Short mmCIF file of C-alpha atoms in Angstrom, two decimals:
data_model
loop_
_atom_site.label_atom_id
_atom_site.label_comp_id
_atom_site.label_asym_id
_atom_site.label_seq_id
_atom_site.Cartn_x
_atom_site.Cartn_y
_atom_site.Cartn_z
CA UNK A 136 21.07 9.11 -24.36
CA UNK A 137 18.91 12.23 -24.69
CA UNK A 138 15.79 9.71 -24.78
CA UNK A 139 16.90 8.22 -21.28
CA UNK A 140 17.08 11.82 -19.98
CA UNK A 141 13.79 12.64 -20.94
CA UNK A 142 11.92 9.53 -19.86
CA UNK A 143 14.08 9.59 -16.72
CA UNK A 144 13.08 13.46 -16.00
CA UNK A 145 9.23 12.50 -16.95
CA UNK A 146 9.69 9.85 -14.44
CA UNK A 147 10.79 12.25 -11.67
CA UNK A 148 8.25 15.48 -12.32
CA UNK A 149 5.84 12.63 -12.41
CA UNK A 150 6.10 10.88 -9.28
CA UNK A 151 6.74 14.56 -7.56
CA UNK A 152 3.12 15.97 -9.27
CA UNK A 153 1.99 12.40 -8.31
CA UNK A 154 2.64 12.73 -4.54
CA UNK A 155 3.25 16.00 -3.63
CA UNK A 156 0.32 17.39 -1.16
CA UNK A 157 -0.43 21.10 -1.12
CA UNK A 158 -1.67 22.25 3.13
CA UNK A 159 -5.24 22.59 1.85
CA UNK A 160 -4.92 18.80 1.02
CA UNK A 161 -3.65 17.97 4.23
CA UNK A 162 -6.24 19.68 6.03
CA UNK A 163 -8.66 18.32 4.29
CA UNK A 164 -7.77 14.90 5.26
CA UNK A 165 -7.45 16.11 8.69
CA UNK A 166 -11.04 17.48 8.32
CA UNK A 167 -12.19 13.75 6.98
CA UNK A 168 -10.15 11.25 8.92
CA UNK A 169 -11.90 13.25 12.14
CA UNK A 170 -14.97 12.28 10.79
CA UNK A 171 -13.65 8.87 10.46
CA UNK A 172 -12.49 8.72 13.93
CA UNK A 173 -15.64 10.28 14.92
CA UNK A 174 -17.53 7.32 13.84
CA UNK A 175 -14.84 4.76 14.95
CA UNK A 176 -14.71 5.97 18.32
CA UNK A 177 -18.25 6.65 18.99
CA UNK A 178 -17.45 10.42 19.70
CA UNK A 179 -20.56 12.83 18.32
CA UNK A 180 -18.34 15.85 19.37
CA UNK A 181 -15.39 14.75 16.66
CA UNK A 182 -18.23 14.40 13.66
CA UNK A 183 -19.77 17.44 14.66
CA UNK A 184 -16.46 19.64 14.49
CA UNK A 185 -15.90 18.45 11.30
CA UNK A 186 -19.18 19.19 9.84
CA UNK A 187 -20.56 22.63 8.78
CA UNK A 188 -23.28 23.51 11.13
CA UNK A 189 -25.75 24.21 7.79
CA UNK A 190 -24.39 20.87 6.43
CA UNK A 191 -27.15 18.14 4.96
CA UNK A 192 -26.17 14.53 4.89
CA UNK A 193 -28.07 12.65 2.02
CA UNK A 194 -28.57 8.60 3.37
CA UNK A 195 -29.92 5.81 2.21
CA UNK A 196 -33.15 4.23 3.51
CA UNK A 197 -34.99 1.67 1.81
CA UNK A 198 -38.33 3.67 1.77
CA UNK A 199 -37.05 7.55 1.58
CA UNK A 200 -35.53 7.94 -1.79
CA UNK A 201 -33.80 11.17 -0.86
CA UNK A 202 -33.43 10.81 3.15
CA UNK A 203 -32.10 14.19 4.10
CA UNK A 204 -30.86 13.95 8.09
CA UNK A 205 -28.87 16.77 10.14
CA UNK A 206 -25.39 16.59 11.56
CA UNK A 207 -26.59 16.76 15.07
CA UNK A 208 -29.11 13.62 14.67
CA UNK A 209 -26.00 11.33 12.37
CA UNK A 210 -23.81 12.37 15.57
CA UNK A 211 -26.50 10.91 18.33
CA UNK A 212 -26.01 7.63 16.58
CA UNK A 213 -22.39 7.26 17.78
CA UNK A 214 -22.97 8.31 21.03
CA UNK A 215 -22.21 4.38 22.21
CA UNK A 216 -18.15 4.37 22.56
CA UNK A 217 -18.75 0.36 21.17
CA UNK A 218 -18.76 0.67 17.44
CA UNK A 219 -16.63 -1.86 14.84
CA UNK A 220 -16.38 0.27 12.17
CA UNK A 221 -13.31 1.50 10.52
CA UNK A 222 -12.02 3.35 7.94
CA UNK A 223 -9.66 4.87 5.42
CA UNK A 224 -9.95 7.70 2.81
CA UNK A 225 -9.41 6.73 -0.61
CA UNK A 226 -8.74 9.82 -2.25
CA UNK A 227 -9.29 13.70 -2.31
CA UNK A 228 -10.28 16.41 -5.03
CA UNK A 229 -9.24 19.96 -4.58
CA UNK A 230 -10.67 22.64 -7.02
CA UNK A 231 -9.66 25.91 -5.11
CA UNK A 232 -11.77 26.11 -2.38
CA UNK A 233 -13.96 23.09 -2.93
CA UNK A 234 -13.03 19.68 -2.53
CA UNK A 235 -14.23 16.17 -2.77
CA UNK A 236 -12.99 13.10 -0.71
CA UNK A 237 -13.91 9.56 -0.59
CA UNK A 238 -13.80 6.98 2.12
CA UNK A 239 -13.86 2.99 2.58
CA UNK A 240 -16.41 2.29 5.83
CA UNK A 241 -16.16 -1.06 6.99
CA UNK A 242 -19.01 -2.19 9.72
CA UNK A 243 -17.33 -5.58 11.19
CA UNK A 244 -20.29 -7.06 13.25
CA UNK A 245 -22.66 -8.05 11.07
CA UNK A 246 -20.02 -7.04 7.82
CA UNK A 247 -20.99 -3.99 5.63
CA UNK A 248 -18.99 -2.10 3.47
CA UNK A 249 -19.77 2.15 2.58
CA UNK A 250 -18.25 4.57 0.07
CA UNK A 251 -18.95 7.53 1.91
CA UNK A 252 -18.77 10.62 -0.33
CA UNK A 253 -17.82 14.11 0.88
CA UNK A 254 -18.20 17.86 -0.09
CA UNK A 255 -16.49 20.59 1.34
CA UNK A 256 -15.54 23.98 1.50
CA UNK A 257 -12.82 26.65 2.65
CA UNK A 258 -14.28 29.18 5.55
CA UNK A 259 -12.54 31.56 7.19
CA UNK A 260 -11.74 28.92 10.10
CA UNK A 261 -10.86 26.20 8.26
CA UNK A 262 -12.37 22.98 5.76
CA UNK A 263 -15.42 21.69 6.92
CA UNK A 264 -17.81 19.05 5.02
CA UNK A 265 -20.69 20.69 3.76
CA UNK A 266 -22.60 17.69 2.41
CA UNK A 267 -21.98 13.56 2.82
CA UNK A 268 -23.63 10.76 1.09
CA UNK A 269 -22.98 7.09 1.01
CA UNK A 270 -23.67 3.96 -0.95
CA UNK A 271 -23.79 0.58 0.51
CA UNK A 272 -21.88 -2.37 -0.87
CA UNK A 273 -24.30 -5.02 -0.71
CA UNK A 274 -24.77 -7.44 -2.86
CA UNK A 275 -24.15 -11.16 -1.72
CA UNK A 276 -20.96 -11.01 -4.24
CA UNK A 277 -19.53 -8.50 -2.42
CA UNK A 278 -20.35 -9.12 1.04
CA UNK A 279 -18.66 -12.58 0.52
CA UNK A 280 -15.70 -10.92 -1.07
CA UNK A 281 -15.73 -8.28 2.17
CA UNK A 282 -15.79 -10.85 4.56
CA UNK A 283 -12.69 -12.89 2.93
CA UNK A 284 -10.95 -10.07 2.44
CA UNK A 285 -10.86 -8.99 6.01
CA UNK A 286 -9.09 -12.10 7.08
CA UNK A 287 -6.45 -12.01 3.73
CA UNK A 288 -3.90 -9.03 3.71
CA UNK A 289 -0.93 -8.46 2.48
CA UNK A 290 1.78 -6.39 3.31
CA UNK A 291 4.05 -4.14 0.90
CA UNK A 292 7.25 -2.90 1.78
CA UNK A 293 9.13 0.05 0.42
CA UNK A 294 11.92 2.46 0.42
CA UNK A 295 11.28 6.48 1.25
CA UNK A 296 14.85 6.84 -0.34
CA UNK A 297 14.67 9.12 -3.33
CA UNK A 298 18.39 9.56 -4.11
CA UNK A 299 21.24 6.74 -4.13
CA UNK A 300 23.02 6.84 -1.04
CA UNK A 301 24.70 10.01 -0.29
CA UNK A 302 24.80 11.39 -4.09
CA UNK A 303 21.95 13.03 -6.26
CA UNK A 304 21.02 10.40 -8.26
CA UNK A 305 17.34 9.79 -8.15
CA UNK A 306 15.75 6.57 -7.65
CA UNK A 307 11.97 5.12 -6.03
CA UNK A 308 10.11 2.33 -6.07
CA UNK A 309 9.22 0.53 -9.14
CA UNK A 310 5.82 1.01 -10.49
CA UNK A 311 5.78 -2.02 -12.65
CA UNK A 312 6.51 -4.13 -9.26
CA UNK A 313 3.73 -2.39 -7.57
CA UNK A 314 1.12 -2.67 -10.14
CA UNK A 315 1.59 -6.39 -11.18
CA UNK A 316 1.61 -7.46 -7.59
CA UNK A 317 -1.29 -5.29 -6.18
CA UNK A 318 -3.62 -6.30 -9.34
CA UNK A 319 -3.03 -9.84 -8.62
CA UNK A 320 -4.08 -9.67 -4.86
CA UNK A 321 -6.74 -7.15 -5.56
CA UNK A 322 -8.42 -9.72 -8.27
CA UNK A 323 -7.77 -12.73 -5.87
CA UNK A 324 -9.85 -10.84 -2.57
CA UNK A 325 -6.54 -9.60 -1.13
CA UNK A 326 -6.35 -6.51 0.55
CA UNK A 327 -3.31 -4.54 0.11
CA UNK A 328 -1.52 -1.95 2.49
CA UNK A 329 1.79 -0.46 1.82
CA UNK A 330 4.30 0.64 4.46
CA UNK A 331 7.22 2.46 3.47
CA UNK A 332 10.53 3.36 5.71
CA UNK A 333 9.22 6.94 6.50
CA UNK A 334 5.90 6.75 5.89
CA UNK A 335 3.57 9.33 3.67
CA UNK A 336 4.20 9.47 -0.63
CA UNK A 337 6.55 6.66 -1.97
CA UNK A 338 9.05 7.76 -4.63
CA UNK A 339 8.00 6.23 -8.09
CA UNK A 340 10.24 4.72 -10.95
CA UNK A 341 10.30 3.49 -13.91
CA UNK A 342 6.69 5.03 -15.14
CA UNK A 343 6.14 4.22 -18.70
CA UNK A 344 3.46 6.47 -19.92
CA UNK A 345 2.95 4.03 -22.90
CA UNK A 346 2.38 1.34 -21.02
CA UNK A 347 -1.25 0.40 -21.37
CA UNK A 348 -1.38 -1.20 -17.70
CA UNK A 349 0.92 1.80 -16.68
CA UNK A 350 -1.55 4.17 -17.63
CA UNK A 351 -4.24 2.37 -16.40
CA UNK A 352 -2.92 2.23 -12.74
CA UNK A 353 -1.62 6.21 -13.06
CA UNK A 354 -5.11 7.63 -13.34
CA UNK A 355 -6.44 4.81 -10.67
CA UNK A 356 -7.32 7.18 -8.05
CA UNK A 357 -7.24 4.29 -5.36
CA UNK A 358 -4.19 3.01 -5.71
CA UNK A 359 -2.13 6.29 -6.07
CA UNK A 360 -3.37 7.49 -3.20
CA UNK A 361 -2.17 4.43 -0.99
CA UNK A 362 1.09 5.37 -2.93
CA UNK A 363 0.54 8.59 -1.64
CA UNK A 364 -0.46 7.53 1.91
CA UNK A 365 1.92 5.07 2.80
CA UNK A 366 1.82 3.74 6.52
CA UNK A 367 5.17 3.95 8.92
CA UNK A 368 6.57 1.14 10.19
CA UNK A 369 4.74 2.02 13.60
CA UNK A 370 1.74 2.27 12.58
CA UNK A 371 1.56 -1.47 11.72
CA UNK A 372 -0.44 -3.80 13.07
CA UNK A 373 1.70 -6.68 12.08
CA UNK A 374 -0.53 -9.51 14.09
CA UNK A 375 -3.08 -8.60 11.14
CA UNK A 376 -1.27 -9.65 7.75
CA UNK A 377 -1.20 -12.92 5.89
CA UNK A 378 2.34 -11.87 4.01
CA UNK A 379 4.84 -9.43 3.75
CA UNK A 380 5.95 -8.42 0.04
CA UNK A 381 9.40 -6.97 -0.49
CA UNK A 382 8.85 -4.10 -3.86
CA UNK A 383 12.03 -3.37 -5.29
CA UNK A 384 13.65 -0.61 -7.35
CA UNK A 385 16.70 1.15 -6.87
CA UNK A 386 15.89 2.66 -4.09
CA UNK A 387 15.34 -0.90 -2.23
CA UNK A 388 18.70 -1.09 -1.47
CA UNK A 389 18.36 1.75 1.31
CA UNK A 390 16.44 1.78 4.56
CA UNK A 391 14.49 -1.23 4.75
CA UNK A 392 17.62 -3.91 5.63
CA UNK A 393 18.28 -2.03 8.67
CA UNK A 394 14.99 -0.96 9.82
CA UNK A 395 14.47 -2.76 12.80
CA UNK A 396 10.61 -2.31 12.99
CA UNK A 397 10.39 -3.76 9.41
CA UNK A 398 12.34 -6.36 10.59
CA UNK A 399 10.14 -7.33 14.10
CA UNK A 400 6.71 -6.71 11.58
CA UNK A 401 8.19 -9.44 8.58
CA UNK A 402 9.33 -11.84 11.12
CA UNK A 403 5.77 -11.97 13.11
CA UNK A 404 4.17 -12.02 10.07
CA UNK A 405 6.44 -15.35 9.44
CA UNK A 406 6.80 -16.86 12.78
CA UNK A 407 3.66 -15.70 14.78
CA UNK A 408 1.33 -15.46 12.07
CA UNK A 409 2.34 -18.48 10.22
CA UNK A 410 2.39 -16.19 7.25
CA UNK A 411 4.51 -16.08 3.68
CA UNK A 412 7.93 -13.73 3.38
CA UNK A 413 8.27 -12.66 -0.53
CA UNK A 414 10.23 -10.19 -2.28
CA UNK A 415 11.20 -9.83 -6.14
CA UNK A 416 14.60 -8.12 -7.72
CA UNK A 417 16.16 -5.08 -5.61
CA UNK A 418 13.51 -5.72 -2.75
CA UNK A 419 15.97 -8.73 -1.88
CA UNK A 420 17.85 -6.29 0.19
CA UNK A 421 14.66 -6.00 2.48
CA UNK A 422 15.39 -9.75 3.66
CA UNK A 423 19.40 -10.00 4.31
CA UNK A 424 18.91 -9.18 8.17
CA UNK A 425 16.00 -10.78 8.75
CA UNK A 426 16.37 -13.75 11.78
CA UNK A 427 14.43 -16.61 12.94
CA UNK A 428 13.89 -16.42 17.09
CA UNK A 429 16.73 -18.74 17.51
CA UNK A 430 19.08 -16.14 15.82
CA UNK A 431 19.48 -17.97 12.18
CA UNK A 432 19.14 -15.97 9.41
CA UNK A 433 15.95 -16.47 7.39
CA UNK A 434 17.96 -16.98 4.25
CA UNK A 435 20.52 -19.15 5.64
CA UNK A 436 20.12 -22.73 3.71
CA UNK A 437 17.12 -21.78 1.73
CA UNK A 438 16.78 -21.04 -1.70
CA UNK A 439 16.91 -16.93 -2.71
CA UNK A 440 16.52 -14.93 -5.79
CA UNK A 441 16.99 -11.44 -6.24
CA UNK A 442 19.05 -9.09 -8.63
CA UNK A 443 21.87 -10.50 -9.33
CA UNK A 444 25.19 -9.10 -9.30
CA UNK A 445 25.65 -10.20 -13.22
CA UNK A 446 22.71 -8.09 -14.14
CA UNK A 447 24.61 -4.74 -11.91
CA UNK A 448 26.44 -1.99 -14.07
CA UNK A 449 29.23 -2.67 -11.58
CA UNK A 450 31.09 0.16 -13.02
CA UNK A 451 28.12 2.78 -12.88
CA UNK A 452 27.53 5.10 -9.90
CA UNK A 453 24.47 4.06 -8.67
CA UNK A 454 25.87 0.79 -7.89
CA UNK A 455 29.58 2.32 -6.17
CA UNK A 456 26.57 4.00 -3.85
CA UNK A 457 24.99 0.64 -2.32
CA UNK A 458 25.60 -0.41 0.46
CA UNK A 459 26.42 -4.05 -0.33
CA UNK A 460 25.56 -6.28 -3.30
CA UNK A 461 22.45 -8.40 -2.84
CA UNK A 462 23.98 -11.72 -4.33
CA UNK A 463 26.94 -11.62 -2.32
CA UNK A 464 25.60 -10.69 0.88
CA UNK A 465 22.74 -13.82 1.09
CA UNK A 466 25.36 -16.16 0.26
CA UNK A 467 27.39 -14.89 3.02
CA UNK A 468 24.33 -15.25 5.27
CA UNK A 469 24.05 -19.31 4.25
CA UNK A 470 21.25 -18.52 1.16
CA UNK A 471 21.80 -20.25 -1.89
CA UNK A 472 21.48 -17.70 -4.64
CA UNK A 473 19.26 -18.47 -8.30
CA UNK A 474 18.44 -16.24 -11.25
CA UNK A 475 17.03 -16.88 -14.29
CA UNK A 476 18.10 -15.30 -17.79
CA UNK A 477 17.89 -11.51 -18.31
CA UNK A 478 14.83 -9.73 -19.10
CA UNK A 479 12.93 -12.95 -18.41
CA UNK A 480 11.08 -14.15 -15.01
CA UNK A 481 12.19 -16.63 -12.86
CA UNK A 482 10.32 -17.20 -9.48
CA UNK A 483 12.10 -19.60 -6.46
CA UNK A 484 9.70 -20.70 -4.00
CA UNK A 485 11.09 -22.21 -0.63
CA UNK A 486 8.04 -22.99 1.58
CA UNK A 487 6.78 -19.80 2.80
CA UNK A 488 9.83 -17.90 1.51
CA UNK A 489 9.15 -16.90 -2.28
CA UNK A 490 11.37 -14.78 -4.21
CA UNK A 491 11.72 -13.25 -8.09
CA UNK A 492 14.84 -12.09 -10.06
CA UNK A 493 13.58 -8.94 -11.98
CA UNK A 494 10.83 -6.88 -12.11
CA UNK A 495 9.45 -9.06 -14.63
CA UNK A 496 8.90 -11.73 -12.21
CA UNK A 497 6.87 -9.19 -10.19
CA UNK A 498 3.34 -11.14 -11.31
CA UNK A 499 4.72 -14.88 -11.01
CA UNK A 500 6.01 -14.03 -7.26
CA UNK A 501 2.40 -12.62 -6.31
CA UNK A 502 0.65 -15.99 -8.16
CA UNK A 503 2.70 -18.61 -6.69
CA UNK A 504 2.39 -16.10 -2.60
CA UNK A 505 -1.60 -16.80 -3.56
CA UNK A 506 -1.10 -20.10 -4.62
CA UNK A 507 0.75 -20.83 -1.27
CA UNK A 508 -1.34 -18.89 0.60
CA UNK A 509 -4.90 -20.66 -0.48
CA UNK A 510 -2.86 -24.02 0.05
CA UNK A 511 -2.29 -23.29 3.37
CA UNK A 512 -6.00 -22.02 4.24
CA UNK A 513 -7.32 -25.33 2.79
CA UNK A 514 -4.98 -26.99 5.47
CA UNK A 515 -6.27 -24.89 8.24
CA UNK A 516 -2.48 -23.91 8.93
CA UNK A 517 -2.81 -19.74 8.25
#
């Protein structure tokens, strides 16, 4: 018992340390993503206010080796509002007032693909970037890999919850189910955004520390900070995703089966878009409520997995707080219900609806979504 504690308290200081921002942190991704929009919007006046005036921007240029240019001559070259570049920031660095940020660039027409890297500092007004370099991504490997991976994304969804129900028992999203999908789309040219119910950090559980691949994805700077980061529900384009994953964890079980904007986003992605609707253990619950335009359920007559109710302490108070029991519920909606043994993974794929039992089943739901996916490129039907 005390060993559950402890590993359950490690779990919760770590996911609040993990996603916690302090105000500098927050203004300095206010500071980058005006750069950001700067650049994207053609608007010199946005990358100039977020630039030191003293501040030296360090390029590359096939025949300068250090090409040193100012902030006022990098702003004249977005002074056209037609630009088709984008961006995100990938993760920031604060050592009291100094910081370091990184951002993803992506040119569309013809395809290129920066790291842009960022110093700043704390003045009396505010953060501003001191300094910027960046380094192109441009080998033929990658620019293939860019260009495929700008048509093939994939959609996470996730709980804000961090308590069960109404009570104080903690609960998130769990990390296992978010690592062993998002290295499997990652290695197959998948891009991967997460959207959670609220938007901003997602609630973690079930961190093992041990864990070699655990450990591995903890000090990825990358990928925390899209846990970090997550998008709300409005701020997705749905129109733009391939499939929509369902993560589970405890926290599953709130938010997401009733958010109707979740709902509209998985049910373009599977009508409109011609796209795959997946989900593994707990994030079940995301798909009770989903319906087809002609007012079916999705689940009704198809195959479903999911936690089953066997595998619930049905006795235990986390369970008394849900607010309805995953098994039961898609069976009352027409689904016909599988699971596999305990502890072991068991995948059910249905068309374009694939599902998992346990976490364990996290990797196999992701393979066969790829699998399915790449089938249905080949047939020109995505």
């Amino acid at each position: 018992m005390y060993k559950a504690l402890a590993l359950l308290l490690l779990v919760v200081q770590f996911s609040s340390f993990a996603n916690d921002k302090t105000q500098d942190q927050l203004e300095v991704e206010a500071v980058v993503q005006q750069y950001i929009d700067g650049t994207s919007k053609g608007n010199p006046s946005l990358i100039e206010d977020a630039f030191h005036s003293e501040a030296s921007l360090i390029l590359s240029h096939p025949k300068k080796p250090f090409w040193q240019v100012s902030v006022k001559e990098f702003a004249r070259w977005f002074e056209s509002s037609k630009t088709t570049r984008s961006g995100y920031i990938l993760s920031v660095t604060l050592d009291g007032d100094i910081a370091t940020a990184r951002a993803l660039i992506t040119v569309a027409k013809p395809v290129k693909k920066y790291v842009d890297q960022f110093l700043l500092k704390r003045f009396a007004k505010g953060w501003q970037i001191i300094s910027k370099s960046a380094t192109q991504i441009d080998t033929q490997q990658k620019q293939a890999q860019l260009e495929s991976a700008m048509n093939k994304r994939v959609l996470f969804i996730a709980s804000s919850a961090d308590q069960h129900g109404k009570s104080t028992l903690p609960t998130g999203t769990s990390f296992s189910e978010l690592v062993e999908a998002y290295e499997v789309f990652i290695d197959s040219g998948y891009q991967v955004d997460v959207v959670s119910t609220q938007g901003g950090k997602l609630p973690l559980a079930y961190i093992n520390t041990s864990d070699l691949k655990h450990k591995q994805y903890i000090y990825n700077q990358d990928f925390m900070y899209l846990l970090a980061n997550t998008l709300s529900p409005e701020q997705v384009d749905a129109s733009q995703y391939l499939a929509v994953h369902y993560v589970g964890g405890g926290n599953a079980m709130y938010q997401v089966a009733e958010n109707k904007t979740l709902q509209a986003i998985a049910m373009q992605v599977y009508e409109k878009n011609h796209g795959i609707v997946s989900s593994v253990c707990h994030g079940t619950a995301g798909i009770v409520n989903l319906k087809l335009s002609n007012g079916k359920y999705l689940v009704s007559g198809r195959k479903i997995s999911g936690y089953p109710t066997e595998f619930e302490k049905t006795d235990a108070n986390y369970y008394q707080q849900f607010p309805f029991d995953i098994e039961e519920t898609i069976k009352q909606r027409g689904g016909k219900f599988f699971y596999g043994e305990r502890n072991q993974p068991y995948v059910q794929i249905d068309g374009r609806l694939i599902t998992g039992t346990n976490y364990q089943s996290s990797k196999g739901v992701a393979l066969a979504m790829v699998a399915e996916m790449n089938k249905m490129k080949r047939l020109g039907t995505l």
